[in-house]
Coordinates of C-alpha atoms and ligand atoms in Angstrom, one line a residue:
X210 CA -58.4 76.9 36.0
X211 CA -61.3 76.0 38.2
X212 CA -61.6 75.2 41.9
X213 CA -64.9 73.3 41.6
X214 CA -65.6 72.9 37.9
X215 CA -68.7 70.9 38.5
X216 CA -70.4 73.9 40.0
X217 CA -68.6 76.7 38.1
X218 CA -69.4 75.3 34.7
X219 CA -72.8 73.7 35.5
X220 CA -75.5 73.9 32.9
X221 CA -78.3 76.3 33.6
X222 CA -80.9 73.5 33.9
X223 CA -78.8 71.6 36.4
X224 CA -78.1 74.8 38.3
X225 CA -81.8 75.5 38.6
X226 CA -82.5 72.0 39.9
X227 CA -79.7 72.3 42.4
X228 CA -80.8 75.8 43.5
X229 CA -84.4 74.7 43.9
X230 CA -83.4 71.8 46.1
X231 CA -81.1 74.0 48.2
X232 CA -83.6 76.8 48.5
X233 CA -86.4 74.5 49.8
X234 CA -84.0 73.1 52.4
X235 CA -82.8 76.5 53.5
X236 CA -86.3 78.0 53.7
X237 CA -87.4 75.1 55.9
X238 CA -84.3 75.5 58.1
X239 CA -85.0 79.2 58.5
X240 CA -88.7 78.7 59.1
X241 CA -88.0 76.2 61.8
X242 CA -85.2 78.0 63.6
X243 CA -85.6 81.7 63.2
X244 CA -88.7 83.0 64.9
X245 CA -88.4 86.5 63.5
X246 CA -88.4 85.2 59.9
X247 CA -91.2 82.7 60.6
X248 CA -93.3 85.5 62.1
X249 CA -92.7 87.7 59.0
X250 CA -93.7 84.9 56.7
X251 CA -96.8 84.1 58.7
X252 CA -97.8 87.7 58.7
X253 CA -98.1 87.6 54.9
X254 CA -99.7 84.2 54.9
X255 CA -96.9 82.0 53.6
X256 CA -95.1 79.0 55.1
X257 CA -91.9 77.2 54.1
X258 CA -93.6 74.7 51.9
X259 CA -94.9 77.5 49.6
X260 CA -91.4 78.2 48.4
X261 CA -90.6 75.4 46.0
X262 CA -88.6 76.9 43.2
X263 CA -86.6 80.0 42.2
X264 CA -89.7 81.4 40.7
X265 CA -91.4 81.4 44.1
X266 CA -88.7 83.6 45.7
X267 CA -90.7 86.8 45.2
X268 CA -93.3 85.5 47.7
X269 CA -90.8 85.8 50.5
X270 CA -90.6 89.1 52.4
X271 CA -87.5 91.2 51.7
X272 CA -85.0 91.6 54.5
X273 CA -83.3 94.9 55.2
X274 CA -80.5 96.3 57.3
X275 CA -83.3 97.5 59.7
X276 CA -84.3 93.8 60.3
X277 CA -80.7 93.0 61.2
X278 CA -80.6 95.9 63.6
X279 CA -83.9 94.9 65.2
X280 CA -82.6 91.4 65.8
X281 CA -79.1 92.4 66.9
X282 CA -77.0 90.5 67.6
X283 CA -78.1 86.9 67.2
X284 CA -81.8 87.1 66.4
X285 CA -81.4 85.8 62.8
X286 CA -79.0 83.0 63.6
X287 CA -80.5 79.6 62.6
X288 CA -78.3 77.3 64.7
X289 CA -77.5 77.2 68.4
X290 CA -74.4 78.8 69.7
X291 CA -72.5 75.6 70.1
X292 CA -72.5 75.2 66.3
X293 CA -71.2 78.8 65.6
X294 CA -67.4 78.8 65.3
X295 CA -66.7 82.3 64.2
X296 CA -68.3 85.8 64.2
X297 CA -67.7 88.7 61.9
X298 CA -69.2 92.2 61.9
X299 CA -69.4 95.3 59.8
X300 CA -69.7 98.6 61.5
X301 CA -71.3 100.6 58.7
X302 CA -71.6 104.3 59.0
X303 CA -74.7 104.5 61.2
X304 CA -76.4 102.5 63.8
X305 CA -75.6 99.2 65.3
X306 CA -73.1 96.8 63.7
X307 CA -74.2 93.9 61.7
X308 CA -73.2 90.5 63.2
X309 CA -72.7 87.4 61.0
X310 CA -72.1 83.9 62.4
X311 CA -70.5 80.9 60.7
X312 CA -70.6 77.2 61.3
X313 CA -67.6 75.0 60.4
X314 CA -69.4 74.2 57.1
X315 CA -70.1 77.9 56.4
X316 CA -66.4 78.6 56.8
X317 CA -65.6 75.9 54.3
X318 CA -68.1 77.3 51.8
X319 CA -66.6 80.8 52.3
X320 CA -63.1 79.4 51.6
X321 CA -64.4 77.6 48.5
X322 CA -65.9 80.8 47.2
X323 CA -62.7 82.8 47.6
X324 CA -60.6 79.9 46.3
X325 CA -62.7 79.9 43.1
X326 CA -61.7 83.6 42.6
X327 CA -58.0 82.8 43.1
X328 CA -57.9 79.7 40.9
X329 CA -59.7 81.5 38.1
X330 CA -56.7 83.8 38.0
X331 CA -54.2 81.0 37.9
X332 CA -53.3 80.8 41.6
X333 CA -51.8 77.5 42.8
X334 CA -50.1 76.2 45.9
X335 CA -46.8 77.4 44.5
X336 CA -48.0 81.0 44.9
X337 CA -47.5 83.5 47.7
X338 CA -50.7 85.2 48.9
X339 CA -50.1 88.7 50.4
X340 CA -53.3 89.6 52.4
X341 CA -53.5 93.3 53.1
X342 CA -57.2 93.3 53.9
X343 CA -57.7 93.9 57.6
X344 CA -57.9 90.8 59.8
X345 CA -60.5 91.1 62.6
X346 CA -64.2 91.5 62.5
X347 CA -64.0 92.8 59.0
X348 CA -64.4 89.9 56.6
X349 CA -61.7 90.9 54.1
X350 CA -58.7 89.4 55.8
X351 CA -60.1 86.1 56.9
X352 CA -62.1 85.5 53.7
X353 CA -58.9 85.9 51.6
X354 CA -57.0 83.7 54.1
X355 CA -59.5 80.8 54.1
X356 CA -59.6 80.8 50.3
X357 CA -55.8 80.8 50.0
X358 CA -55.5 78.2 52.7
X359 CA -57.8 75.7 50.9
X360 CA -55.6 76.0 47.8
X361 CA -52.5 75.6 49.9
X362 CA -50.9 78.9 48.9
X363 CA -48.2 80.3 51.1
X364 CA -50.2 83.0 53.0
X365 CA -48.5 86.2 54.2
X366 CA -51.2 87.6 56.6
X367 CA -49.8 91.2 56.7
X368 CA -53.2 92.8 57.4
X369 CA -53.3 96.6 56.9
X370 CA -50.9 99.3 57.9
X371 CA -47.2 100.2 57.7
X372 CA -47.1 100.6 54.0
X373 CA -43.3 100.7 53.7
X374 CA -43.1 97.4 55.5
X375 CA -45.7 96.0 53.1
X376 CA -43.6 97.1 50.1
X377 CA -40.5 95.4 51.6
X378 CA -42.5 92.2 52.3
X379 CA -43.9 92.2 48.7
X380 CA -40.3 92.5 47.4
X381 CA -38.4 90.3 49.8
X382 CA -41.0 87.5 50.4
X383 CA -41.8 87.3 46.7
X384 CA -45.6 87.9 47.0
X385 CA -47.3 86.8 43.8
X386 CA -50.9 87.6 44.6
X387 CA -52.2 90.5 46.7
X388 CA -55.6 91.3 48.2
X389 CA -56.6 94.7 49.5
X390 CA -59.0 97.6 48.7
X391 CA -58.3 99.2 45.3
X392 CA -57.5 102.5 47.0
X393 CA -54.9 100.8 49.2
X394 CA -53.4 99.1 46.2
X395 CA -52.8 102.6 44.8
X396 CA -51.3 103.8 48.0
X397 CA -48.9 100.8 48.0
X398 CA -47.9 101.7 44.4
X399 CA -47.3 105.3 45.4
X400 CA -45.2 104.2 48.4
X401 CA -43.3 101.8 46.1
X402 CA -42.4 104.7 43.9
X403 CA -41.2 106.8 46.8
X404 CA -39.0 104.0 48.0
X405 CA -37.5 103.5 44.5
X406 CA -39.0 100.1 44.1
X407 CA -40.2 99.4 40.5
X408 CA -42.6 96.9 39.1
X409 CA -39.8 94.8 37.9
X410 CA -38.4 94.5 41.4
X411 CA -41.5 92.6 42.6
X412 CA -43.2 89.4 41.5
X413 CA -46.9 90.3 41.9
X414 CA -49.0 88.7 39.2
X415 CA -52.4 89.7 40.2
X416 CA -54.5 91.4 42.8
X417 CA -58.1 90.8 44.0
X418 CA -59.4 94.2 44.9
X419 CA -62.8 95.0 46.4
X420 CA -64.8 96.1 49.4
X421 CA -65.4 99.5 47.8
X422 CA -66.6 100.8 44.4
X423 CA -63.8 101.5 41.8
X424 CA -63.8 102.4 38.2
X425 CA -62.1 101.1 35.1
X426 CA -59.8 104.1 35.1
X427 CA -58.6 103.1 38.5
X428 CA -58.1 99.6 37.3
X429 CA -55.9 101.0 34.5
X430 CA -53.8 102.9 37.1
X431 CA -53.3 99.9 39.3
X432 CA -52.3 97.7 36.4
X433 CA -49.8 100.3 35.2
X434 CA -48.3 100.8 38.6
X435 CA -48.6 97.4 40.4
X436 CA -50.1 94.3 38.8
X437 CA -53.2 92.9 37.0
X438 CA -56.2 94.0 38.8
X439 CA -59.4 92.0 39.4
X440 CA -62.6 92.8 41.1
X441 CA -64.1 90.8 44.0
X442 CA -67.4 91.5 45.7
X443 CA -69.1 90.5 48.8
X444 CA -70.8 91.7 52.0
X445 CA -70.7 90.6 55.6
X446 CA -74.4 89.8 55.7
X447 CA -74.1 87.3 52.9
X448 CA -70.7 85.7 53.6
X449 CA -68.0 88.3 53.1
X450 CA -65.7 88.6 50.0
X451 CA -66.4 85.9 47.4
X452 CA -70.1 86.3 46.8
X453 CA -68.9 87.1 43.2
X454 CA -65.5 87.4 41.5
X455 CA -64.0 88.5 38.3
X456 CA -62.3 85.9 36.0
X457 CA -59.6 86.8 33.5
X458 CA -62.1 88.2 31.0
X459 CA -62.6 91.2 33.3
X460 CA -66.2 91.8 32.1
X461 CA -68.1 91.4 35.3
X462 CA -68.1 89.2 38.4
X463 CA -69.4 85.6 38.4
X464 CA -71.8 85.1 41.2
X465 CA -71.4 81.9 43.1
X466 CA -75.0 81.0 42.3
X467 CA -74.9 77.5 43.7
X468 CA -74.6 79.2 47.1
X469 CA -76.4 82.6 46.6
X470 CA -79.5 83.3 44.6
X471 CA -79.6 86.7 43.1
X472 CA -82.4 89.0 42.0
X473 CA -82.5 92.6 41.0
X474 CA -85.3 94.8 42.2
X475 CA -86.6 98.3 41.8
X476 CA -85.2 100.0 44.9
X477 CA -88.3 102.2 45.2
X478 CA -91.1 99.7 44.7
X479 CA -89.3 96.4 45.6
X480 CA -90.6 94.9 42.3
X481 CA -88.5 92.2 40.8
X482 CA -86.9 93.3 37.5
X483 CA -86.1 91.2 34.5
X484 CA -82.5 89.9 34.4
X485 CA -80.3 92.5 32.6
X486 CA -82.1 95.5 34.0
X487 CA -80.2 97.8 36.4
X488 CA -81.5 97.5 40.0
X489 CA -80.8 96.8 43.6
X490 CA -79.1 93.4 44.1
X491 CA -80.9 91.0 46.5
X492 CA -79.3 87.8 47.7
X493 CA -80.7 84.6 49.2
X494 CA -78.3 82.2 50.9
X495 CA -79.1 78.6 50.0
X496 CA -76.3 76.6 51.6
X497 CA -75.4 78.5 54.8
X498 CA -76.3 77.1 58.2
X499 CA -75.7 79.8 60.8
X500 CA -76.8 83.0 59.2
X501 CA -78.8 82.2 56.0
X502 CA -80.4 85.4 55.0
X503 CA -83.4 85.1 52.6
X504 CA -83.9 87.9 50.1
X505 CA -81.5 90.4 51.7
X506 CA -81.5 93.9 50.1
X507 CA -77.9 94.9 49.6
X508 CA -78.6 98.5 48.5
X509 CA -75.9 97.9 45.9
X510 CA -77.0 98.9 42.4
X511 CA -76.0 96.4 39.7
X512 CA -76.8 94.7 36.4
X513 CA -76.9 90.9 35.8
X514 CA -75.6 89.4 32.6
X515 CA -76.1 85.7 31.8
X516 CA -74.0 84.8 28.8
X517 CA -71.3 82.4 27.7
X518 CA -68.0 83.5 29.2
X519 CA -64.7 82.8 27.5
X520 CA -63.5 81.3 30.8
X521 CA -66.1 78.5 30.5
X522 CA -68.0 79.5 33.6
X523 CA -71.8 79.5 33.3
X524 CA -72.4 81.4 36.6
X525 CA -74.3 84.7 36.0
X526 CA -72.2 87.8 36.0
X527 CA -72.9 91.1 37.8
X528 CA -71.4 94.3 36.4
X529 CA -69.3 96.3 38.8
X530 CA -71.7 97.9 41.3
X531 CA -72.2 101.5 40.3
X532 CA -72.6 102.4 43.9
X533 CA -75.0 101.8 46.7
X534 CA -78.5 103.3 46.5
X535 CA -77.8 104.7 50.0
X536 CA -74.4 106.1 49.0
X537 CA -76.0 108.0 46.2
X538 CA -75.9 111.7 46.7
X539 CA -78.7 113.9 45.7
X540 CA -77.2 117.2 44.9
X541 CA -79.6 119.9 43.9
X542 CA -82.0 117.2 42.9
X543 CA -79.5 115.3 40.7
X544 CA -78.5 111.7 41.6
X545 CA -74.8 111.5 41.8
X546 CA -72.6 108.5 42.4
X547 CA -69.1 109.3 43.6
X548 CA -67.8 106.9 40.9
X549 CA -69.1 109.2 38.2
X550 CA -66.9 112.0 39.5
X551 CA -64.0 109.6 39.8
X552 CA -64.3 108.6 36.1
X553 CA -64.2 112.2 35.1
X554 CA -61.1 112.9 37.2
X555 CA -59.1 109.8 36.0
X556 CA -60.1 110.3 32.4
X557 CA -58.5 113.7 32.3
X558 CA -55.1 112.2 33.1
X559 CA -52.6 114.3 35.2
X560 CA -54.8 114.0 38.4
X561 CA -54.2 111.3 41.0
X562 CA -57.0 109.0 42.0
X563 CA -57.0 110.7 45.4
X564 CA -60.0 112.9 45.8
X565 CA -62.6 113.9 48.3
X566 CA -66.1 115.2 47.5
X567 CA -67.5 117.7 49.9
X568 CA -71.2 118.4 49.9
X569 CA -72.7 121.2 51.9
X570 CA -75.8 123.4 52.0
X571 CA -75.4 127.1 52.0
X572 CA -78.5 129.4 52.0
X573 CA -80.6 126.4 51.2
X574 CA -78.6 125.5 48.1
X575 CA -76.5 122.4 47.9
X576 CA -72.8 123.0 47.1
X577 CA -70.4 120.5 45.6
X578 CA -66.7 120.9 46.1
X579 CA -64.1 118.4 44.9
X580 CA -60.6 118.4 46.2
X581 CA -58.3 116.6 43.8
X582 CA -54.6 115.9 44.1
X583 CA -52.5 116.4 41.0
X584 CA -49.2 114.7 40.3
X585 CA -46.0 116.3 41.7
X586 CA -44.7 117.0 38.2
X587 CA -47.8 118.9 37.1
X588 CA -48.1 120.7 40.4
X589 CA -44.6 122.2 40.2
X590 CA -44.8 122.8 36.4
X591 CA -48.0 124.5 35.8
X592 CA -48.9 126.4 38.9
X593 CA -50.0 129.3 36.7
X594 CA -52.5 127.2 34.9
X595 CA -54.1 125.4 37.9
X596 CA -57.1 127.6 37.5
X597 CA -57.5 126.5 33.9
X598 CA -57.3 122.9 34.9
X599 CA -59.9 123.4 37.6
X600 CA -62.3 125.0 35.1
X601 CA -61.7 122.1 32.7
X602 CA -62.6 119.5 35.3
X603 CA -65.6 121.5 36.4
X604 CA -66.9 121.8 32.9
X605 CA -66.5 118.0 32.3
X606 CA -68.4 117.3 35.5
X607 CA -71.1 119.7 34.3
X608 CA -71.4 118.0 31.0
X609 CA -71.8 114.6 32.5
X610 CA -73.9 115.3 35.6
X611 CA -75.5 118.6 34.7
X612 CA -74.4 120.3 37.9
X613 CA -71.6 122.7 38.6
X614 CA -68.8 121.8 41.0
X615 CA -66.1 123.8 42.5
X616 CA -62.8 122.0 41.9
X617 CA -59.7 122.6 44.1
X618 CA -56.5 121.1 42.9
X619 CA -54.4 120.3 45.9
X620 CA -50.8 119.3 46.5
X621 CA -49.9 115.7 46.3
X622 CA -50.4 113.8 49.6
X623 CA -52.7 116.3 51.2
X624 CA -55.8 114.1 51.0
X625 CA -55.8 111.5 53.9
X626 CA -55.0 108.0 52.7
X627 CA -56.9 105.0 54.0
X628 CA -55.6 101.5 54.6
X629 CA -59.1 100.1 54.2
X630 CA -62.1 101.6 52.5
X631 CA -61.4 105.1 51.2
X632 CA -63.5 107.9 52.6
X633 CA -64.6 109.7 49.4
X634 CA -67.5 111.8 50.5
X635 CA -68.0 114.2 53.3
X636 CA -71.6 115.3 53.4
X637 CA -71.9 118.3 55.8
X638 CA -75.6 118.8 55.1
X639 CA -77.6 117.8 58.2
X640 CA -80.4 116.1 56.3
X641 CA -81.0 113.1 58.5
Ligands
DLL829 O1 -66.5 94.8 52.1 C1 -66.5 92.4 52.0 C2 -65.4 92.4 51.1 C3 -64.1 92.4 51.6 C4 -65.6 92.4 49.7 C5 -63.0 92.3 50.7 C6 -64.5 92.4 48.8 C7 -63.3 92.3 49.3 P1 -68.7 94.9 54.1 O2 -67.7 95.6 54.9 O3 -69.9 94.3 54.8 O4 -68.0 93.7 53.4 O5 -69.2 95.9 52.9 C8 -70.0 95.5 51.9 O6 -69.0 97.0 50.3 O7 -72.4 96.1 50.1 C9 -70.7 97.1 48.7 O8 -71.4 98.3 48.9 C10 -69.2 97.3 49.0 N1 -68.4 96.4 48.1 C11 -67.8 95.3 48.4 N2 -67.1 94.8 47.3 C12 -67.3 95.7 46.3 C13 -66.8 95.8 45.0 C14 -67.0 93.8 52.5 N3 -66.0 94.9 44.5 C15 -70.3 96.5 50.9 N4 -67.2 96.9 44.3 C16 -71.1 96.1 49.7 C17 -68.0 97.8 44.8 C18 -68.1 96.7 46.8 N5 -68.5 97.8 46.0

């Protein structure tokens, strides 16, 4: 099922024409209304009229989080305040928050983007949409809400927290779709088990999970314990959730390319890479009015795949982001993404997907410790062989990453749960 078939299944030629038209219009809008961007363009000797097609994109300067901080809070807004109907923000881990503004039209576009994700999974107005993303400045709750609202689904805006109550609501209200972070989905499943609620007691058909990286192994766990699990991606700076979404094929997320142009670049040199090569994702908004960022560097590392999808959509797919280039840990010189460690843990079975990676520096040498919860059954059964298990995990990590890690198997429920994005890494090194 499609929400806007004419755009989701558009031919590549038609798409390019549409993108070029929209790009020209947006660049002109930004050039006219955002002094900061205009100055940046002038500095390198270009003006709006120089950007005519998709191929000219590379001429535009790249925008970074630093530019957003320098213009905090409204310096990159392209419309006056009376046209802005809503603000969202992302706190990030360091520095000032990023503030994004929306006009009424931008909100409609956002809703359409999320509605495409939901309809691709078969959602209709007969469905009950359980939203456990946080409502507030975070874009998760409202993005899911606006999408479901456009479809006419029955929205249950639970937001985060009070997980037992969430389980009761899922069961009693008959939620058929759910949205939350993948780590919270597992927490809900765990709570269900404790409450004696089984999968057959609930009606969930599918969940749209995102806002943090997650692995195929984690998908398997969620599907076993809760419902079919689909990925959804986005970031506050571009629009929020719905920049791209997974269809039922589950082989990557279709980017809503009629709204957002995508490039991959080499994160070190900024050079544009050919489609299909792994690199940093860069987005350009071509329909937004209030906060239309041009060539925004996401720091997310991804791969683009343009191929015929069995769902009929022609929109390019991005493979699950492997992590962010700024979340990447460099441990004893080796680049490590937390998701690589997660894969090892979940592949081994009998560990829970609850873990924390602790990096420190002792006597000028980086140390890597991983606390991992194991299931209750295993913990009480094999206490004597815990050490063997720890060694096994450590040697797996060594064979994949080439660095040694100290593994600590810990009792179930000792690693703090998060209702939003999980905190997977504690870096105690004072390197910044
Ligand atoms: O997390 C928007 C969102 C809400 C997306 C709900 C999906 C669902 P921010 O808080 O600005 O916005 O964080 C954006 O989160 O740059 C990625 O690093 C990461 N991220 C988002 N979705 C995914 C995903 C929201 N599906 C940052 N897989 C992005 C991996 C993701 N990482």
